Amino acid sequence: MERTFQLILGYDGTAYAGWQVQLNQRTIQGELERAVEELVGVRVPIVGSGRTDAGVHALAQSASLDLNRWRDDAASLGRALNTKLPVDISVLRSEEVPFGFHALRDATGKRYRYQIQIGGVRDPFEYRYLWHVHGALNVESMCDAASYLLGTHDFACFQATGSERKTTVRTIRDLALTKGEGRGGQGRLTIEVEADGFLYNMVRNIVGSLVEVGRGNYSPEWMLKLVEGRDRNQAGPTAPPQGLFLIRVDYPPSPKSLQSTII
């Protein structure tokens, strides 16, 4: 009998060419499908809630797969996969869900976190997980700029080429900037974005534009002009991938389905 399983995954994306299987490249999806094949003897497609880019990390990626060769419980599947996976990929939780559950199609929203180090000396233990921005940032101006992005808008100005969608309209439910202190006392800025969906490189392009405001190159009102103009060439640079984490994937309430949440 075919059974559907949902996996909640954590991974360090540093060594991988992103989520999606690619020829002659190590990817998260490729490693998972290889691990499942070692367990059940056949290649089984695994669907992720979305594609994370090369170098991007996940605290709670959601994936689904259909299996008819697994006779044990879902928790045992997760434990067995962890014995086959590289040390930088882990199945944090696994559960059997209603047949037909689809990690991508059924998702209703996601939340990402982006980490920035403001000034100071590069931390040799954390440089894989943040963007080291030299010089000061005006976080208050960045917060003002972020407020223009809340709600439903056409975010074509933040979509990178290479993965066009039928519509570039999305709803940003929350965009929070939190200033703190890093391990060595240097400034730390965390940006979290939650939306009903994201365009290709949308979060990294938003972050890059917010940093331009923080550096004083543009006023906060520039963000509104970008959205209205719908021109990617007018927006800020794409922030580097290593500061980005997928931290939550949302699904409609179900007594037998997992929400993908921070572990």
mmCIF file of C-alpha atoms in Angstrom:
data_model
loop_
_atom_site.group_PDB
_atom_site.id
_atom_site.type_symbol
_atom_site.label_atom_id
_atom_site.label_comp_id
_atom_site.label_asym_id
_atom_site.label_seq_id
_atom_site.Cartn_x
_atom_site.Cartn_y
_atom_site.Cartn_z
ATOM 1 C CA MET A 1 0.000 0.000 0.000
ATOM 2 C CA GLU A 2 1.308 3.438 -0.947
ATOM 3 C CA ARG A 3 1.962 5.694 2.041
ATOM 4 C CA THR A 4 2.852 9.407 2.120
ATOM 5 C CA PHE A 5 5.462 10.756 4.504
ATOM 6 C CA GLN A 6 6.422 14.300 5.418
ATOM 7 C CA LEU A 7 10.018 15.014 6.407
ATOM 8 C CA ILE A 8 11.156 18.121 8.282
ATOM 9 C CA LEU A 9 14.778 18.736 7.354
ATOM 10 C CA GLY A 10 17.623 20.849 8.631
ATOM 11 C CA TYR A 11 20.721 21.409 6.539
ATOM 12 C CA ASP A 12 23.822 23.501 6.087
ATOM 13 C CA GLY A 13 23.739 24.467 2.422
ATOM 14 C CA THR A 14 27.389 25.514 2.170
ATOM 15 C CA ALA A 15 28.591 22.443 0.282
ATOM 16 C CA TYR A 16 25.559 22.055 -1.992
ATOM 17 C CA ALA A 17 24.357 23.480 -5.303
ATOM 18 C CA GLY A 18 20.952 24.141 -3.781
ATOM 19 C CA TRP A 19 17.921 21.921 -3.213
ATOM 20 C CA GLN A 20 17.059 20.707 -6.704
ATOM 21 C CA VAL A 21 18.783 17.735 -8.337
ATOM 22 C CA GLN A 22 21.392 18.865 -10.875
ATOM 23 C CA LEU A 23 23.680 16.890 -13.151
ATOM 24 C CA ASN A 24 27.168 16.370 -11.664
ATOM 25 C CA GLN A 25 26.344 18.550 -8.632
ATOM 26 C CA ARG A 26 25.720 17.681 -4.992
ATOM 27 C CA THR A 27 22.260 18.846 -3.940
ATOM 28 C CA ILE A 28 20.003 18.363 -0.921
ATOM 29 C CA GLN A 29 17.278 16.635 -2.937
ATOM 30 C CA GLY A 30 19.870 14.403 -4.587
ATOM 31 C CA GLU A 31 21.326 13.284 -1.261
ATOM 32 C CA LEU A 32 17.853 12.544 0.128
ATOM 33 C CA GLU A 33 16.805 10.520 -2.906
ATOM 34 C CA ARG A 34 20.070 8.577 -2.758
ATOM 35 C CA ALA A 35 19.496 7.817 0.942
ATOM 36 C CA VAL A 36 15.934 6.613 0.316
ATOM 37 C CA GLU A 37 17.132 4.424 -2.555
ATOM 38 C CA GLU A 38 19.682 2.791 -0.256
ATOM 39 C CA LEU A 39 16.871 1.981 2.181
ATOM 40 C CA VAL A 40 14.146 0.688 -0.147
ATOM 41 C CA GLY A 41 16.066 -0.324 -3.271
ATOM 42 C CA VAL A 42 14.391 2.016 -5.784
ATOM 43 C CA ARG A 43 14.725 5.697 -6.635
ATOM 44 C CA VAL A 44 11.797 7.641 -5.169
ATOM 45 C CA PRO A 45 11.039 11.283 -6.090
ATOM 46 C CA ILE A 46 11.127 13.670 -3.138
ATOM 47 C CA VAL A 47 9.222 16.967 -3.316
ATOM 48 C CA GLY A 48 10.452 19.986 -1.366
ATOM 49 C CA SER A 49 8.339 22.955 -0.286
ATOM 50 C CA GLY A 50 10.535 25.063 -2.551
ATOM 51 C CA ARG A 51 14.013 25.312 -3.969
ATOM 52 C CA THR A 52 16.692 26.829 -1.778
ATOM 53 C CA ASP A 53 19.653 28.188 -3.757
ATOM 54 C CA ALA A 54 23.282 27.141 -3.558
ATOM 55 C CA GLY A 55 24.701 28.050 -0.158
ATOM 56 C CA VAL A 56 21.303 28.697 1.462
ATOM 57 C CA HIS A 57 20.460 26.860 4.687
ATOM 58 C CA ALA A 58 17.289 25.453 6.257
ATOM 59 C CA LEU A 59 16.235 25.076 9.862
ATOM 60 C CA ALA A 60 12.915 23.506 8.857
ATOM 61 C CA GLN A 61 12.530 22.579 5.204
ATOM 62 C CA SER A 62 9.494 20.436 4.431
ATOM 63 C CA ALA A 63 9.536 17.549 1.963
ATOM 64 C CA SER A 64 7.136 14.782 0.976
ATOM 65 C CA LEU A 65 7.478 11.349 -0.613
ATOM 66 C CA ASP A 66 5.270 8.381 -1.432
ATOM 67 C CA LEU A 67 6.509 4.931 -0.432
ATOM 68 C CA ASN A 68 5.019 1.464 -0.802
ATOM 69 C CA ARG A 69 8.113 -0.405 0.389
ATOM 70 C CA TRP A 70 8.387 0.941 3.926
ATOM 71 C CA ARG A 71 6.729 -1.320 6.476
ATOM 72 C CA ASP A 72 7.867 0.387 9.694
ATOM 73 C CA ASP A 73 6.593 3.585 11.324
ATOM 74 C CA ALA A 74 7.432 7.124 10.221
ATOM 75 C CA ALA A 75 9.832 7.834 13.090
ATOM 76 C CA SER A 76 11.898 4.804 12.080
ATOM 77 C CA LEU A 77 12.079 6.120 8.525
ATOM 78 C CA GLY A 78 13.594 9.365 9.766
ATOM 79 C CA ARG A 79 16.138 7.576 11.929
ATOM 80 C CA ALA A 80 17.093 5.227 9.113
ATOM 81 C CA LEU A 81 17.577 8.102 6.658
ATOM 82 C CA ASN A 82 19.862 9.891 9.101
ATOM 83 C CA THR A 83 22.227 6.907 9.046
ATOM 84 C CA LYS A 84 22.554 7.338 5.253
ATOM 85 C CA LEU A 85 22.712 11.134 5.000
ATOM 86 C CA PRO A 86 25.800 13.379 5.201
ATOM 87 C CA VAL A 87 26.410 15.031 8.566
ATOM 88 C CA ASP A 88 25.251 18.428 7.258
ATOM 89 C CA ILE A 89 21.739 17.159 6.417
ATOM 90 C CA SER A 90 19.358 15.806 9.067
ATOM 91 C CA VAL A 91 15.783 14.577 9.170
ATOM 92 C CA LEU A 92 14.557 16.404 12.257
ATOM 93 C CA ARG A 93 11.091 14.873 12.231
ATOM 94 C CA SER A 94 9.132 12.481 10.052
ATOM 95 C CA GLU A 95 5.438 11.606 10.067
ATOM 96 C CA GLU A 96 2.964 9.737 7.954
ATOM 97 C CA VAL A 97 0.419 12.157 6.494
ATOM 98 C CA PRO A 98 -2.754 11.763 4.409
ATOM 99 C CA PHE A 99 -2.042 10.152 1.050
ATOM 100 C CA GLY A 100 -1.524 12.756 -1.656
ATOM 101 C CA PHE A 101 0.009 15.410 0.598
ATOM 102 C CA HIS A 102 2.360 17.529 -1.555
ATOM 103 C CA ALA A 103 5.008 19.623 0.220
ATOM 104 C CA LEU A 104 5.116 22.282 -2.513
ATOM 105 C CA ARG A 105 1.540 22.466 -3.770
ATOM 106 C CA ASP A 106 -0.073 22.385 -0.317
ATOM 107 C CA ALA A 107 2.132 25.034 1.316
ATOM 108 C CA THR A 108 0.300 28.213 2.293
ATOM 109 C CA GLY A 109 3.256 30.315 3.406
ATOM 110 C CA LYS A 110 6.915 30.424 4.400
ATOM 111 C CA ARG A 111 9.182 32.380 6.694
ATOM 112 C CA TYR A 112 12.839 33.147 6.018
ATOM 113 C CA ARG A 113 15.560 34.608 8.205
ATOM 114 C CA TYR A 114 18.556 36.598 6.956
ATOM 115 C CA GLN A 115 21.556 37.326 9.200
ATOM 116 C CA ILE A 116 23.929 40.283 8.823
ATOM 117 C CA GLN A 117 27.075 41.169 10.729
ATOM 118 C CA ILE A 118 27.488 44.944 10.912
ATOM 119 C CA GLY A 119 31.142 45.998 10.916
ATOM 120 C CA GLY A 120 33.788 44.391 13.088
ATOM 121 C CA VAL A 121 36.172 41.604 12.135
ATOM 122 C CA ARG A 122 34.994 38.582 10.167
ATOM 123 C CA ASP A 123 34.131 35.749 12.555
ATOM 124 C CA PRO A 124 35.899 32.569 11.350
ATOM 125 C CA PHE A 125 33.235 30.410 13.000
ATOM 126 C CA GLU A 126 30.146 32.179 11.666
ATOM 127 C CA TYR A 127 31.087 33.582 8.276
ATOM 128 C CA ARG A 128 29.225 30.725 6.547
ATOM 129 C CA TYR A 129 25.976 31.872 8.132
ATOM 130 C CA LEU A 130 25.835 35.642 7.694
ATOM 131 C CA TRP A 131 26.642 38.550 5.405
ATOM 132 C CA HIS A 132 29.482 40.652 6.766
ATOM 133 C CA VAL A 133 28.573 44.256 5.881
ATOM 134 C CA HIS A 134 31.377 46.730 6.485
ATOM 135 C CA GLY A 135 30.510 50.092 7.994
ATOM 136 C CA ALA A 136 27.415 51.264 9.839
ATOM 137 C CA LEU A 137 23.778 50.672 8.898
ATOM 138 C CA ASN A 138 20.887 52.945 9.781
ATOM 139 C CA VAL A 139 18.482 50.267 10.987
ATOM 140 C CA GLU A 140 15.721 52.790 11.690
ATOM 141 C CA SER A 141 15.708 53.839 8.042
ATOM 142 C CA MET A 142 15.703 50.195 6.998
ATOM 143 C CA CYS A 143 12.649 49.570 9.193
ATOM 144 C CA ASP A 144 10.874 52.519 7.594
ATOM 145 C CA ALA A 145 11.719 51.155 4.145
ATOM 146 C CA ALA A 146 10.504 47.671 5.083
ATOM 147 C CA SER A 147 7.088 49.026 6.052
ATOM 148 C CA TYR A 148 6.373 49.837 2.392
ATOM 149 C CA LEU A 149 6.618 46.144 1.504
ATOM 150 C CA LEU A 150 3.954 44.862 3.886
ATOM 151 C CA GLY A 151 0.723 43.652 2.312
ATOM 152 C CA THR A 152 -0.151 42.523 -1.194
ATOM 153 C CA HIS A 153 1.958 43.982 -4.016
ATOM 154 C CA ASP A 154 3.474 43.118 -7.354
ATOM 155 C CA PHE A 155 7.072 42.294 -6.374
ATOM 156 C CA ALA A 156 8.489 41.985 -9.901
ATOM 157 C CA CYS A 157 11.323 44.340 -8.893
ATOM 158 C CA PHE A 158 12.669 41.677 -6.546
ATOM 159 C CA GLN A 159 12.432 38.682 -8.890
ATOM 160 C CA ALA A 160 15.702 37.477 -10.381
ATOM 161 C CA THR A 161 15.713 36.186 -13.928
ATOM 162 C CA GLY A 162 15.701 32.442 -14.502
ATOM 163 C CA SER A 163 12.485 31.300 -12.830
ATOM 164 C CA GLU A 164 9.587 33.450 -13.982
ATOM 165 C CA ARG A 165 6.186 32.764 -12.412
ATOM 166 C CA LYS A 166 2.653 33.182 -13.756
ATOM 167 C CA THR A 167 2.174 36.113 -11.394
ATOM 168 C CA THR A 168 4.615 38.235 -9.411
ATOM 169 C CA VAL A 169 1.954 39.326 -6.904
ATOM 170 C CA ARG A 170 2.642 38.137 -3.367
ATOM 171 C CA THR A 171 1.481 39.056 0.150
ATOM 172 C CA ILE A 172 4.144 39.821 2.760
ATOM 173 C CA ARG A 173 2.570 39.156 6.136
ATOM 174 C CA ASP A 174 5.502 40.173 8.305
ATOM 175 C CA LEU A 175 8.884 41.834 7.778
ATOM 176 C CA ALA A 176 10.783 42.255 11.035
ATOM 177 C CA LEU A 177 14.255 43.712 11.633
ATOM 178 C CA THR A 178 15.947 42.978 14.954
ATOM 179 C CA LYS A 179 19.271 44.463 15.978
ATOM 180 C CA GLY A 180 21.487 42.566 18.388
ATOM 181 C CA GLU A 181 25.061 41.662 19.200
ATOM 182 C CA GLY A 182 27.243 38.947 17.680
ATOM 183 C CA ARG A 183 29.617 36.547 19.407
ATOM 184 C CA GLY A 184 32.492 39.019 19.392
ATOM 185 C CA GLY A 185 30.403 42.027 20.369
ATOM 186 C CA GLN A 186 29.973 43.223 16.780
ATOM 187 C CA GLY A 187 26.593 44.411 15.541
ATOM 188 C CA ARG A 188 24.122 41.824 14.314
ATOM 189 C CA LEU A 189 20.975 42.432 12.296
ATOM 190 C CA THR A 190 18.357 39.732 11.758
ATOM 191 C CA ILE A 191 15.722 40.220 9.055
ATOM 192 C CA GLU A 192 12.738 37.859 8.969
ATOM 193 C CA VAL A 193 10.249 37.811 6.094
ATOM 194 C CA GLU A 194 6.990 35.871 6.023
ATOM 195 C CA ALA A 195 4.776 35.656 2.947
ATOM 196 C CA ASP A 196 2.251 33.466 1.182
ATOM 197 C CA GLY A 197 4.954 32.692 -1.368
ATOM 198 C CA PHE A 198 8.244 33.992 -2.737
ATOM 199 C CA LEU A 199 9.703 34.751 -6.140
ATOM 200 C CA TYR A 200 13.153 33.569 -7.206
ATOM 201 C CA ASN A 201 15.765 35.327 -5.014
ATOM 202 C CA MET A 202 13.045 37.616 -3.624
ATOM 203 C CA VAL A 203 14.286 37.598 -0.021
ATOM 204 C CA ARG A 204 17.937 38.169 -0.968
ATOM 205 C CA ASN A 205 16.948 41.014 -3.302
ATOM 206 C CA ILE A 206 14.817 42.633 -0.594
ATOM 207 C CA VAL A 207 17.716 42.378 1.858
ATOM 208 C CA GLY A 208 20.156 43.850 -0.657
ATOM 209 C CA SER A 209 17.831 46.801 -1.231
ATOM 210 C CA LEU A 210 17.263 47.362 2.486
ATOM 211 C CA VAL A 211 21.022 47.465 3.026
ATOM 212 C CA GLU A 212 21.303 50.175 0.359
ATOM 213 C CA VAL A 213 18.843 52.221 2.417
ATOM 214 C CA GLY A 214 20.763 51.441 5.603
ATOM 215 C CA ARG A 215 23.982 52.679 4.006
ATOM 216 C CA GLY A 216 22.292 55.989 3.208
ATOM 217 C CA ASN A 217 22.366 55.527 -0.554
ATOM 218 C CA TYR A 218 18.581 55.847 -0.792
ATOM 219 C CA SER A 219 15.696 57.118 1.318
ATOM 220 C CA PRO A 220 13.115 54.710 2.754
ATOM 221 C CA GLU A 221 10.580 55.986 0.198
ATOM 222 C CA TRP A 222 12.774 54.529 -2.559
ATOM 223 C CA MET A 223 11.379 51.107 -1.641
ATOM 224 C CA LEU A 224 7.871 52.213 -2.600
ATOM 225 C CA LYS A 225 9.161 53.523 -5.935
ATOM 226 C CA LEU A 226 10.841 50.191 -6.620
ATOM 227 C CA VAL A 227 7.622 48.264 -6.075
ATOM 228 C CA GLU A 228 5.632 50.668 -8.233
ATOM 229 C CA GLY A 229 8.288 50.608 -10.981
ATOM 230 C CA ARG A 230 8.461 46.766 -11.183
ATOM 231 C CA ASP A 231 12.008 46.982 -12.605
ATOM 232 C CA ARG A 232 14.582 44.574 -11.147
ATOM 233 C CA ASN A 233 17.417 46.661 -12.611
ATOM 234 C CA GLN A 234 16.488 49.583 -10.358
ATOM 235 C CA ALA A 235 16.581 47.588 -7.098
ATOM 236 C CA GLY A 236 19.583 46.856 -4.902
ATOM 237 C CA PRO A 237 22.085 44.014 -5.311
ATOM 238 C CA THR A 238 21.314 40.425 -4.423
ATOM 239 C CA ALA A 239 22.496 39.663 -0.886
ATOM 240 C CA PRO A 240 24.889 36.669 -0.698
ATOM 241 C CA PRO A 241 23.298 33.261 -0.059
ATOM 242 C CA GLN A 242 25.054 32.219 3.160
ATOM 243 C CA GLY A 243 23.029 34.555 5.392
ATOM 244 C CA LEU A 244 19.677 33.054 4.383
ATOM 245 C CA PHE A 245 17.738 30.374 6.291
ATOM 246 C CA LEU A 246 14.348 28.824 5.579
ATOM 247 C CA ILE A 247 12.836 28.630 9.051
ATOM 248 C CA ARG A 248 9.161 27.693 8.577
ATOM 249 C CA VAL A 249 6.698 26.307 6.055
ATOM 250 C CA ASP A 250 2.970 26.568 6.746
ATOM 251 C CA TYR A 251 0.170 24.211 5.723
ATOM 252 C CA PRO A 252 -3.599 24.143 6.268
ATOM 253 C CA PRO A 253 -4.532 22.681 9.668
ATOM 254 C CA SER A 254 -4.847 18.915 9.642
ATOM 255 C CA PRO A 255 -4.919 16.438 12.534
ATOM 256 C CA LYS A 256 -2.281 14.309 10.792
ATOM 257 C CA SER A 257 0.002 16.846 9.101
ATOM 258 C CA LEU A 258 3.132 18.510 10.399
ATOM 259 C CA GLN A 259 3.764 22.200 10.354
ATOM 260 C CA SER A 260 7.385 22.851 9.404
ATOM 261 C CA THR A 261 8.722 24.888 12.301
ATOM 262 C CA ILE A 262 12.001 25.902 13.894
ATOM 263 C CA ILE A 263 13.511 23.053 15.867
#
